[in-house]
Short mmCIF file of C-alpha atoms in Angstrom, two decimals:
data_model
loop_
_atom_site.label_atom_id
_atom_site.label_comp_id
_atom_site.label_asym_id
_atom_site.label_seq_id
_atom_site.Cartn_x
_atom_site.Cartn_y
_atom_site.Cartn_z
CA MET H 11 0.00 0.00 0.00
CA TRP H 12 2.65 2.53 1.07
CA SER H 13 4.99 1.51 -1.73
CA PHE H 14 2.25 2.63 -4.14
CA PHE H 15 2.28 6.13 -2.65
CA HIS H 16 6.05 6.23 -2.82
CA LYS H 17 5.96 5.21 -6.48
CA LEU H 18 3.30 7.89 -7.10
CA GLY H 19 5.92 10.42 -6.06
CA SER H 20 8.39 9.18 -8.62
CA PRO H 21 8.23 11.13 -11.90
CA PRO H 22 9.53 8.36 -14.24
CA TRP H 23 7.11 5.83 -12.75
CA LEU H 24 4.16 8.25 -13.06
CA PHE H 25 5.20 9.13 -16.63
CA GLY H 26 5.26 5.44 -17.52
CA ILE H 27 1.99 4.47 -15.84
CA ALA H 28 0.19 7.49 -17.36
CA GLY H 29 1.45 6.37 -20.76
CA SER H 30 0.19 2.81 -20.33
CA ILE H 31 -3.22 4.03 -19.08
CA LEU H 32 -3.49 6.35 -22.08
CA ARG H 33 -2.72 3.48 -24.46
CA TRP H 34 -6.10 1.85 -23.73
CA LEU H 35 -8.14 4.79 -22.34
CA LEU H 36 -7.60 7.05 -25.36
CA PRO H 37 -9.13 4.62 -27.93
CA ILE H 38 -12.06 3.93 -25.56
CA THR H 39 -12.63 7.67 -25.17
CA LEU H 40 -12.58 8.33 -28.90
CA VAL H 41 -15.01 5.46 -29.61
CA ALA H 42 -17.36 6.58 -26.79
CA LEU H 43 -17.28 10.17 -28.06
CA ALA H 44 -17.96 9.10 -31.65
CA VAL H 45 -20.80 6.72 -30.72
CA GLY H 46 -22.35 9.22 -28.30
CA LEU H 47 -22.19 12.09 -30.78
CA VAL H 48 -23.64 10.11 -33.71
CA TRP H 49 -26.33 8.58 -31.48
CA GLY H 50 -27.27 11.88 -29.85
CA LEU H 51 -27.02 14.16 -32.87
CA LEU H 52 -28.44 11.87 -35.57
CA PHE H 53 -30.46 9.03 -34.08
CA THR H 54 -32.53 10.53 -31.27
CA HIS H 55 -35.96 12.06 -31.73
CA PRO H 56 -36.29 15.83 -31.88
CA ASP H 57 -37.76 17.42 -28.75
CA PHE H 58 -41.53 18.14 -28.68
CA ARG H 59 -40.97 21.86 -27.98
CA GLN H 60 -37.47 22.75 -29.13
CA GLY H 61 -37.16 20.54 -32.20
CA ASN H 62 -33.56 19.87 -33.11
CA SER H 63 -31.93 22.68 -31.17
CA TYR H 64 -32.11 20.67 -27.94
CA ARG H 65 -29.39 18.36 -29.34
CA ILE H 66 -26.77 20.79 -28.05
CA ILE H 67 -27.47 19.10 -24.70
CA TYR H 68 -25.13 16.29 -25.84
CA ILE H 69 -22.17 18.71 -25.75
CA HIS H 70 -23.34 21.35 -23.28
CA VAL H 71 -24.31 19.16 -20.32
CA PRO H 72 -21.28 16.78 -20.42
CA ALA H 73 -18.88 19.75 -20.73
CA ALA H 74 -20.53 21.56 -17.81
CA VAL H 75 -20.70 18.45 -15.59
CA VAL H 76 -17.03 17.60 -16.13
CA ALA H 77 -15.99 21.26 -15.73
CA LEU H 78 -17.51 21.19 -12.22
CA ALA H 79 -16.06 17.77 -11.33
CA GLY H 80 -12.66 18.81 -12.73
CA TYR H 81 -12.58 21.74 -10.36
CA TYR H 82 -12.80 19.35 -7.39
CA VAL H 83 -9.96 17.29 -8.89
CA MET H 84 -7.87 20.48 -9.12
CA ALA H 85 -8.75 21.64 -5.60
CA ILE H 86 -8.10 18.23 -4.02
CA ALA H 87 -4.75 17.99 -5.84
CA GLY H 88 -3.99 21.49 -4.53
CA ALA H 89 -4.88 20.46 -0.96
CA VAL H 90 -2.68 17.34 -1.21
CA SER H 91 0.26 19.39 -2.46
CA LEU H 92 -0.23 21.93 0.36
CA VAL H 93 -0.50 19.35 3.14
CA TRP H 94 1.80 16.53 2.01
CA LYS H 95 4.11 18.62 -0.25
CA MET H 96 3.63 16.06 -3.02
CA LYS H 97 5.20 17.39 -6.23
CA MET H 98 3.02 15.16 -8.37
CA ALA H 99 -0.15 16.64 -6.84
CA ASP H 100 1.14 20.05 -7.86
CA VAL H 101 1.68 18.74 -11.40
CA ALA H 102 -1.88 17.37 -11.45
CA MET H 103 -3.34 20.66 -10.19
CA ARG H 104 -1.48 22.65 -12.83
CA ALA H 105 -2.56 20.17 -15.52
CA CYS H 106 -6.27 20.44 -14.57
CA ALA H 107 -6.65 24.20 -14.96
CA PRO H 108 -6.47 24.66 -18.77
CA ILE H 109 -8.68 21.59 -19.38
CA GLY H 110 -11.29 22.88 -16.96
CA ALA H 111 -11.14 26.32 -18.56
CA ALA H 112 -11.69 24.80 -22.00
CA LEU H 113 -14.68 22.72 -20.80
CA THR H 114 -16.25 25.72 -19.04
CA PHE H 115 -15.76 27.79 -22.19
CA ILE H 116 -17.44 25.08 -24.29
CA ALA H 117 -20.38 24.95 -21.84
CA LEU H 118 -20.79 28.75 -21.94
CA VAL H 119 -20.56 29.01 -25.74
CA THR H 120 -22.90 26.09 -26.48
CA GLY H 121 -25.35 27.44 -23.89
CA SER H 122 -25.25 30.82 -25.55
CA ILE H 123 -25.86 29.30 -29.00
CA TRP H 124 -28.83 27.35 -27.58
CA GLY H 125 -30.13 30.36 -25.66
CA LYS H 126 -30.65 32.51 -28.75
CA PRO H 127 -33.28 30.31 -30.46
CA THR H 128 -34.79 29.04 -27.19
CA TRP H 129 -34.89 31.99 -24.80
CA GLY H 130 -34.47 34.73 -27.38
CA THR H 131 -31.15 36.03 -26.04
CA TRP H 132 -27.47 35.07 -26.22
CA TRP H 133 -26.73 36.03 -22.65
CA VAL H 134 -28.56 36.86 -19.45
CA TRP H 135 -27.03 37.58 -16.05
CA ASP H 136 -28.88 34.91 -14.13
CA ALA H 137 -27.36 32.99 -11.20
CA ARG H 138 -26.40 29.85 -13.14
CA ILE H 139 -24.74 31.61 -16.06
CA THR H 140 -22.94 34.21 -13.92
CA SER H 141 -21.56 31.60 -11.51
CA MET H 142 -20.40 29.54 -14.49
CA LEU H 143 -18.56 32.62 -15.83
CA ILE H 144 -16.88 32.96 -12.42
CA LEU H 145 -15.77 29.32 -12.74
CA LEU H 146 -14.10 30.19 -16.07
CA PHE H 147 -12.29 33.10 -14.40
CA LEU H 148 -11.20 30.85 -11.51
CA TYR H 149 -9.67 28.34 -13.93
CA LEU H 150 -7.99 31.08 -15.94
CA GLY H 151 -6.91 32.71 -12.66
CA VAL H 152 -5.08 29.54 -11.61
CA VAL H 153 -3.28 29.40 -14.98
CA ALA H 154 -2.35 33.08 -14.83
CA LEU H 155 -1.29 32.98 -11.17
CA TYR H 156 0.95 29.99 -11.81
CA GLU H 157 2.66 31.74 -14.71
CA ALA H 158 3.05 34.96 -12.70
CA TYR H 159 5.58 33.40 -10.30
CA ASP H 160 9.19 32.61 -11.17
CA ASN H 161 9.47 30.38 -8.12
CA LYS H 162 7.35 27.35 -9.01
CA GLU H 163 7.00 26.22 -5.40
CA ALA H 164 5.46 29.55 -4.39
CA ALA H 165 3.30 29.42 -7.53
CA GLY H 166 1.99 26.00 -6.54
CA LYS H 167 1.10 27.20 -3.05
CA ALA H 168 -0.72 30.32 -4.28
CA CYS H 169 -2.66 28.35 -6.89
CA ALA H 170 -3.61 25.67 -4.36
CA VAL H 171 -5.06 28.33 -2.03
CA LEU H 172 -6.92 30.01 -4.90
CA SER H 173 -8.42 26.73 -6.09
CA LEU H 174 -9.41 25.78 -2.53
CA VAL H 175 -11.18 29.09 -1.96
CA GLY H 176 -12.89 28.69 -5.34
CA THR H 177 -14.50 25.36 -4.38
CA VAL H 178 -17.29 27.32 -2.70
CA ASN H 179 -18.48 28.26 -6.20
CA ILE H 180 -19.17 24.65 -7.26
CA PRO H 181 -22.22 23.92 -5.04
CA ILE H 182 -23.45 27.45 -5.88
CA ILE H 183 -23.37 26.65 -9.62
CA TYR H 184 -25.01 23.29 -9.02
CA LYS H 185 -27.84 24.58 -6.81
CA SER H 186 -28.23 28.07 -8.34
CA VAL H 187 -31.27 27.05 -10.39
CA ASP H 188 -33.03 25.77 -7.26
CA TRP H 189 -32.03 28.52 -4.81
CA TRP H 190 -32.88 31.51 -6.98
CA TYR H 191 -35.28 32.41 -9.78
CA SER H 192 -33.18 31.97 -12.90
CA LEU H 193 -33.80 31.75 -16.63
CA HIS H 194 -31.81 28.52 -16.82
CA GLN H 195 -34.03 25.47 -16.25
CA PRO H 196 -33.43 23.09 -13.30
CA ALA H 197 -31.56 19.82 -13.81
CA SER H 198 -33.28 17.18 -15.95
CA ILE H 199 -31.16 14.30 -14.68
CA ARG H 200 -31.93 13.62 -11.04
CA PHE H 201 -30.25 11.23 -8.66
CA THR H 202 -33.40 10.99 -6.57
CA GLY H 203 -36.82 10.72 -8.17
CA GLY H 204 -37.41 10.40 -11.88
CA SER H 205 -35.44 12.26 -14.52
CA THR H 206 -37.50 14.65 -16.61
CA ILE H 207 -35.80 13.70 -19.83
CA ASP H 208 -37.18 10.82 -21.90
CA ALA H 209 -35.15 7.60 -21.67
CA SER H 210 -34.46 7.57 -25.43
CA MET H 211 -32.75 10.95 -25.06
CA LEU H 212 -31.15 10.16 -21.69
CA TYR H 213 -29.02 7.15 -22.70
CA PRO H 214 -26.89 8.93 -25.32
CA LEU H 215 -26.54 11.84 -22.86
CA LEU H 216 -25.23 9.52 -20.13
CA LEU H 217 -22.82 7.96 -22.64
CA MET H 218 -21.57 11.44 -23.58
CA ILE H 219 -21.07 12.33 -19.90
CA VAL H 220 -18.98 9.17 -19.40
CA ALA H 221 -17.06 9.96 -22.61
CA PHE H 222 -16.31 13.49 -21.38
CA TYR H 223 -15.06 12.12 -18.04
CA CYS H 224 -12.72 9.81 -20.01
CA LEU H 225 -11.69 12.73 -22.23
CA PHE H 226 -10.88 14.80 -19.15
CA THR H 227 -8.78 11.96 -17.72
CA CYS H 228 -6.91 11.53 -21.03
CA CYS H 229 -6.18 15.25 -21.32
CA LEU H 230 -5.12 15.36 -17.66
CA LEU H 231 -2.68 12.46 -18.10
CA MET H 232 -1.26 13.92 -21.31
CA ASN H 233 -0.86 17.34 -19.70
CA MET H 234 0.81 15.79 -16.66
CA ARG H 235 3.25 13.87 -18.86
CA ALA H 236 4.16 17.03 -20.72
CA GLU H 237 4.54 18.95 -17.44
CA LEU H 238 6.70 16.16 -15.93
CA VAL H 239 9.09 16.10 -18.89
CA GLU H 240 9.38 19.88 -18.80
CA ARG H 241 10.10 20.02 -15.06
CA GLU H 242 12.52 17.12 -15.13
CA ALA H 243 14.22 18.16 -18.38
CA ARG H 244 17.69 17.97 -16.80
CA THR H 245 17.34 14.54 -15.22
CA ASN H 246 18.72 11.28 -16.54
CA TRP H 247 15.42 9.54 -17.20
CA VAL H 248 14.18 12.36 -19.45
CA ARG H 249 17.51 12.38 -21.34
CA LYS H 250 17.22 8.63 -21.83
CA LEU H 251 13.67 9.10 -23.03
CA ALA H 252 14.73 11.80 -25.50
CA ARG H 253 17.56 9.61 -26.81
CA ALA H 254 15.19 6.69 -27.25
CA GLY H 255 12.79 8.97 -29.12
CA GLU H 256 15.60 10.18 -31.41
CA ALA H 257 16.71 6.62 -32.10
CA ARG H 258 13.17 5.69 -33.14
CA ALA H 259 12.88 8.74 -35.40
CA MET M 57 -0.33 11.61 10.84
CA HIS M 58 2.70 13.83 11.29
CA PRO M 59 1.77 16.83 13.53
CA VAL M 60 3.04 19.37 10.96
CA ARG M 61 0.92 17.79 8.23
CA ARG M 62 -2.05 17.57 10.54
CA GLN M 63 -1.74 21.28 11.23
CA ARG M 64 -1.49 22.08 7.51
CA LEU M 65 -4.55 19.91 6.79
CA LEU M 66 -6.42 21.80 9.51
CA ILE M 67 -5.46 25.13 7.93
CA VAL M 68 -6.62 23.91 4.49
CA LEU M 69 -9.97 22.82 5.93
CA LEU M 70 -10.38 26.12 7.76
CA VAL M 71 -9.63 28.09 4.56
CA VAL M 72 -12.38 26.18 2.75
CA LEU M 73 -14.77 26.49 5.69
CA PHE M 74 -14.31 30.21 6.25
CA SER M 75 -14.41 31.17 2.57
CA SER M 76 -17.61 29.13 2.20
CA ALA M 77 -19.12 30.87 5.22
CA ALA M 78 -18.13 34.29 3.86
CA VAL M 79 -19.59 33.62 0.42
CA GLY M 80 -22.67 32.06 2.01
CA LEU M 81 -23.31 35.21 4.05
CA VAL M 82 -22.81 37.43 1.00
CA ALA M 83 -25.24 35.32 -1.02
CA TYR M 84 -27.73 35.43 1.86
CA ALA M 85 -27.46 39.22 2.11
CA LEU M 86 -27.91 39.61 -1.64
CA ARG M 87 -30.55 36.88 -2.03
CA GLY M 88 -33.14 39.26 -3.50
CA ASN M 89 -30.66 40.70 -5.98
CA ILE M 90 -29.49 37.33 -7.27
CA ASN M 91 -33.02 36.45 -8.39
CA LEU M 92 -33.38 37.15 -12.09
CA PHE M 93 -37.05 38.11 -11.88
CA PHE M 94 -40.00 38.81 -9.60
CA PRO M 95 -42.81 36.24 -9.54
CA PRO M 96 -46.25 37.83 -10.05
CA ALA M 97 -47.18 37.15 -6.39
CA GLU M 98 -44.42 39.50 -5.21
CA VAL M 99 -45.51 42.15 -7.73
CA ALA M 100 -49.08 41.86 -6.43
CA ARG M 101 -47.87 42.32 -2.84
CA GLY M 102 -46.19 45.54 -3.96
CA GLU M 103 -42.65 44.24 -3.39
CA ALA M 104 -41.56 45.15 -6.92
CA PRO M 105 -40.66 48.79 -7.57
CA VAL M 106 -42.93 50.88 -9.84
CA GLY M 107 -41.31 53.06 -12.48
CA THR M 108 -37.92 51.33 -12.57
CA PRO M 109 -36.95 48.49 -14.90
CA ILE M 110 -37.67 45.03 -13.45
CA ARG M 111 -38.17 41.51 -14.75
CA VAL M 112 -41.33 39.52 -14.11
CA GLY M 113 -41.29 35.78 -14.69
CA GLY M 114 -43.92 33.07 -14.65
CA MET M 115 -46.27 31.23 -16.95
CA VAL M 116 -48.15 32.87 -19.79
CA ARG M 117 -51.82 32.37 -18.84
CA GLU M 118 -53.78 30.16 -21.25
CA GLY M 119 -56.00 32.24 -23.53
CA SER M 120 -54.47 35.56 -22.47
CA VAL M 121 -52.33 36.33 -25.54
CA GLN M 122 -53.93 39.04 -27.71
CA ARG M 123 -52.14 40.23 -30.81
CA SER M 124 -52.87 43.61 -32.35
CA ASP M 125 -54.13 43.62 -35.97
CA ASP M 126 -52.13 46.59 -37.19
CA SER M 127 -48.89 46.48 -35.17
CA LEU M 128 -46.51 44.09 -33.41
CA GLU M 129 -48.14 44.85 -30.07
CA VAL M 130 -48.91 41.79 -27.95
CA ARG M 131 -50.81 41.72 -24.68
CA PHE M 132 -50.57 38.76 -22.33
CA VAL M 133 -50.82 37.85 -18.67
CA ILE M 134 -47.94 36.43 -16.64
CA THR M 135 -49.15 34.26 -13.78
CA ASP M 136 -47.74 32.07 -11.01
CA PHE M 137 -51.31 30.83 -10.35
CA GLU M 138 -51.33 32.99 -7.22
CA ALA M 139 -51.37 36.43 -8.83
CA ASP M 140 -51.48 37.84 -12.38
CA VAL M 141 -49.43 40.59 -14.00
CA PRO M 142 -50.70 41.91 -17.32
CA ALA M 143 -47.96 42.79 -19.79
CA VAL M 144 -47.76 44.61 -23.08
CA TYR M 145 -44.90 44.18 -25.53
CA GLU M 146 -44.15 45.52 -28.96
CA GLY M 147 -41.68 43.48 -30.98
CA ILE M 148 -40.80 40.00 -32.09
CA LEU M 149 -41.32 37.21 -29.58
CA PRO M 150 -39.00 34.20 -29.30
CA ASP M 151 -40.20 31.07 -31.12
CA LEU M 152 -40.81 29.19 -27.91
CA PHE M 153 -43.04 31.89 -26.42
CA GLY M 154 -46.56 30.53 -26.06
CA GLU M 155 -49.60 30.16 -23.84
CA GLY M 156 -49.04 27.83 -20.93
CA GLN M 157 -45.27 28.23 -21.29
CA GLY M 158 -42.76 30.00 -19.10
CA ALA M 159 -41.66 33.54 -19.94
CA VAL M 160 -39.59 36.32 -18.41
CA ALA M 161 -40.51 39.87 -19.42
CA SER M 162 -38.34 42.87 -18.57
CA GLY M 163 -39.84 46.31 -18.48
CA VAL M 164 -41.39 48.97 -16.28
CA LEU M 165 -44.58 48.65 -14.23
CA ASN M 166 -46.89 51.58 -14.96
CA GLU M 167 -49.44 53.13 -12.59
CA GLN M 168 -52.15 50.70 -13.73
CA GLY M 169 -49.95 47.75 -12.76
CA VAL M 170 -49.29 46.79 -16.39
CA LEU M 171 -45.75 45.73 -17.26
CA VAL M 172 -44.60 47.68 -20.31
CA ALA M 173 -42.04 45.18 -21.55
CA SER M 174 -38.98 46.04 -23.60
CA GLU M 175 -37.79 42.43 -23.85
CA VAL M 176 -39.57 39.09 -23.56
CA LEU M 177 -37.62 35.85 -23.11
CA ALA M 178 -39.04 32.34 -23.26
CA LYS M 179 -38.20 30.23 -20.23
CA HIS M 180 -37.77 26.58 -21.03
CA ASP M 181 -38.54 23.90 -18.45
CA GLU M 182 -36.55 20.78 -17.64
CA ASN M 183 -38.79 18.39 -19.60
CA TYR M 184 -37.34 16.79 -22.70
CA MET M 185 -39.25 14.20 -24.72
CA PRO M 186 -39.90 13.17 -28.31
CA PRO M 187 -43.11 14.57 -29.91
CA GLU M 188 -44.77 11.12 -29.93
CA VAL M 189 -44.32 10.77 -26.19
CA SER M 190 -45.72 14.25 -25.66
CA GLU M 191 -48.80 13.40 -27.75
CA ALA M 192 -49.30 10.13 -25.90
CA LEU M 193 -49.12 11.95 -22.56
CA GLU M 194 -51.53 14.56 -23.86
CA LYS M 195 -54.06 11.80 -24.63
CA SER M 196 -53.60 9.95 -21.34
CA GLY M 197 -53.93 13.14 -19.30
CA PHE M 198 -50.91 12.35 -17.15
CA ASP M 199 -47.59 14.13 -17.05
CA HIS M 200 -44.21 12.41 -17.32
CA LYS M 201 -44.16 11.63 -13.59
CA GLY M 202 -47.56 9.99 -13.70
CA ASN M 203 -49.37 12.84 -11.94
CA ALA M 204 -52.85 13.56 -13.28
CA ARG M 205 -53.13 16.92 -14.99
#
């Protein structure tokens, strides 16, 4: 058990294990994304009120769900690096931020595109949309704060504190449509009680959510590998790796 | 756990706890301002200001939409089934605007209690289903949860 944690702190081991996970997770992700997209966008029925425009749900909802979950991954990694001074947790935190920012951006843009034909406006300052915009700024803030420091240890600490403070926004985003009057509709997928989305539309949506979780994991592992090689550029294992790469090319 | 790490963990937990408490208090203090619109019941109780721009949101009452013959003027009633707010709007309505559907109108309440709207947005609900299912439910008289309508 403890040897696993010690290995987790070793950059070459983490680089290797991330690579072997990616080797099977990446194809699964791509297949799940392709199947989910074709199923959702081409083979489901149009909605009784919105027609075809509701299909943006198959991108919008998975991106938003994983953007929220990804923030917890970033904050927990930040907490681990603060408390246990684990370098690899710092790498994971730094790797999460741009992915989360991209997912939040996708959720905001697709929501805006859907809002125009459905609500009649691109943007409205309601609680859900505004708190989601704050999430985007939090993610971008972590990226910017990290780059603002020359000392990477200090950068890691500052970013960990920022991401921890930002966690308060996640339940606010999630519950905003229930706590306040907002233009955004409440959740259609419920953990308790029945979902208010027809089963034929729900299954491709659930597949897309799983696919986006896998996509997040793949991007995270790839980002971490890139970050590891960059940080450890002067060490022997990276030099060996580079030489092996040259020999193959 | 090592005492130094335990102390750091405690600090991390306190940071999360106190920032949540601070944001929670701010949200509680601003709770009225975070709402996007007033429900008609609050307008009827006089809680919405007259003469300044506000938003009123609710359902468009069945049979209340009257379109003018010679202009784009539309009159309708926004209701939360507790109180009604009549509204008048001149312009193009979103496609999903309709009787028995949600809507949010922004405008100014005049002295007669009519909302002179400058923008009307359709509010979509959380129900998604294919048209056939919707028709079948319409015939059976039950909604998707099995409650009688």
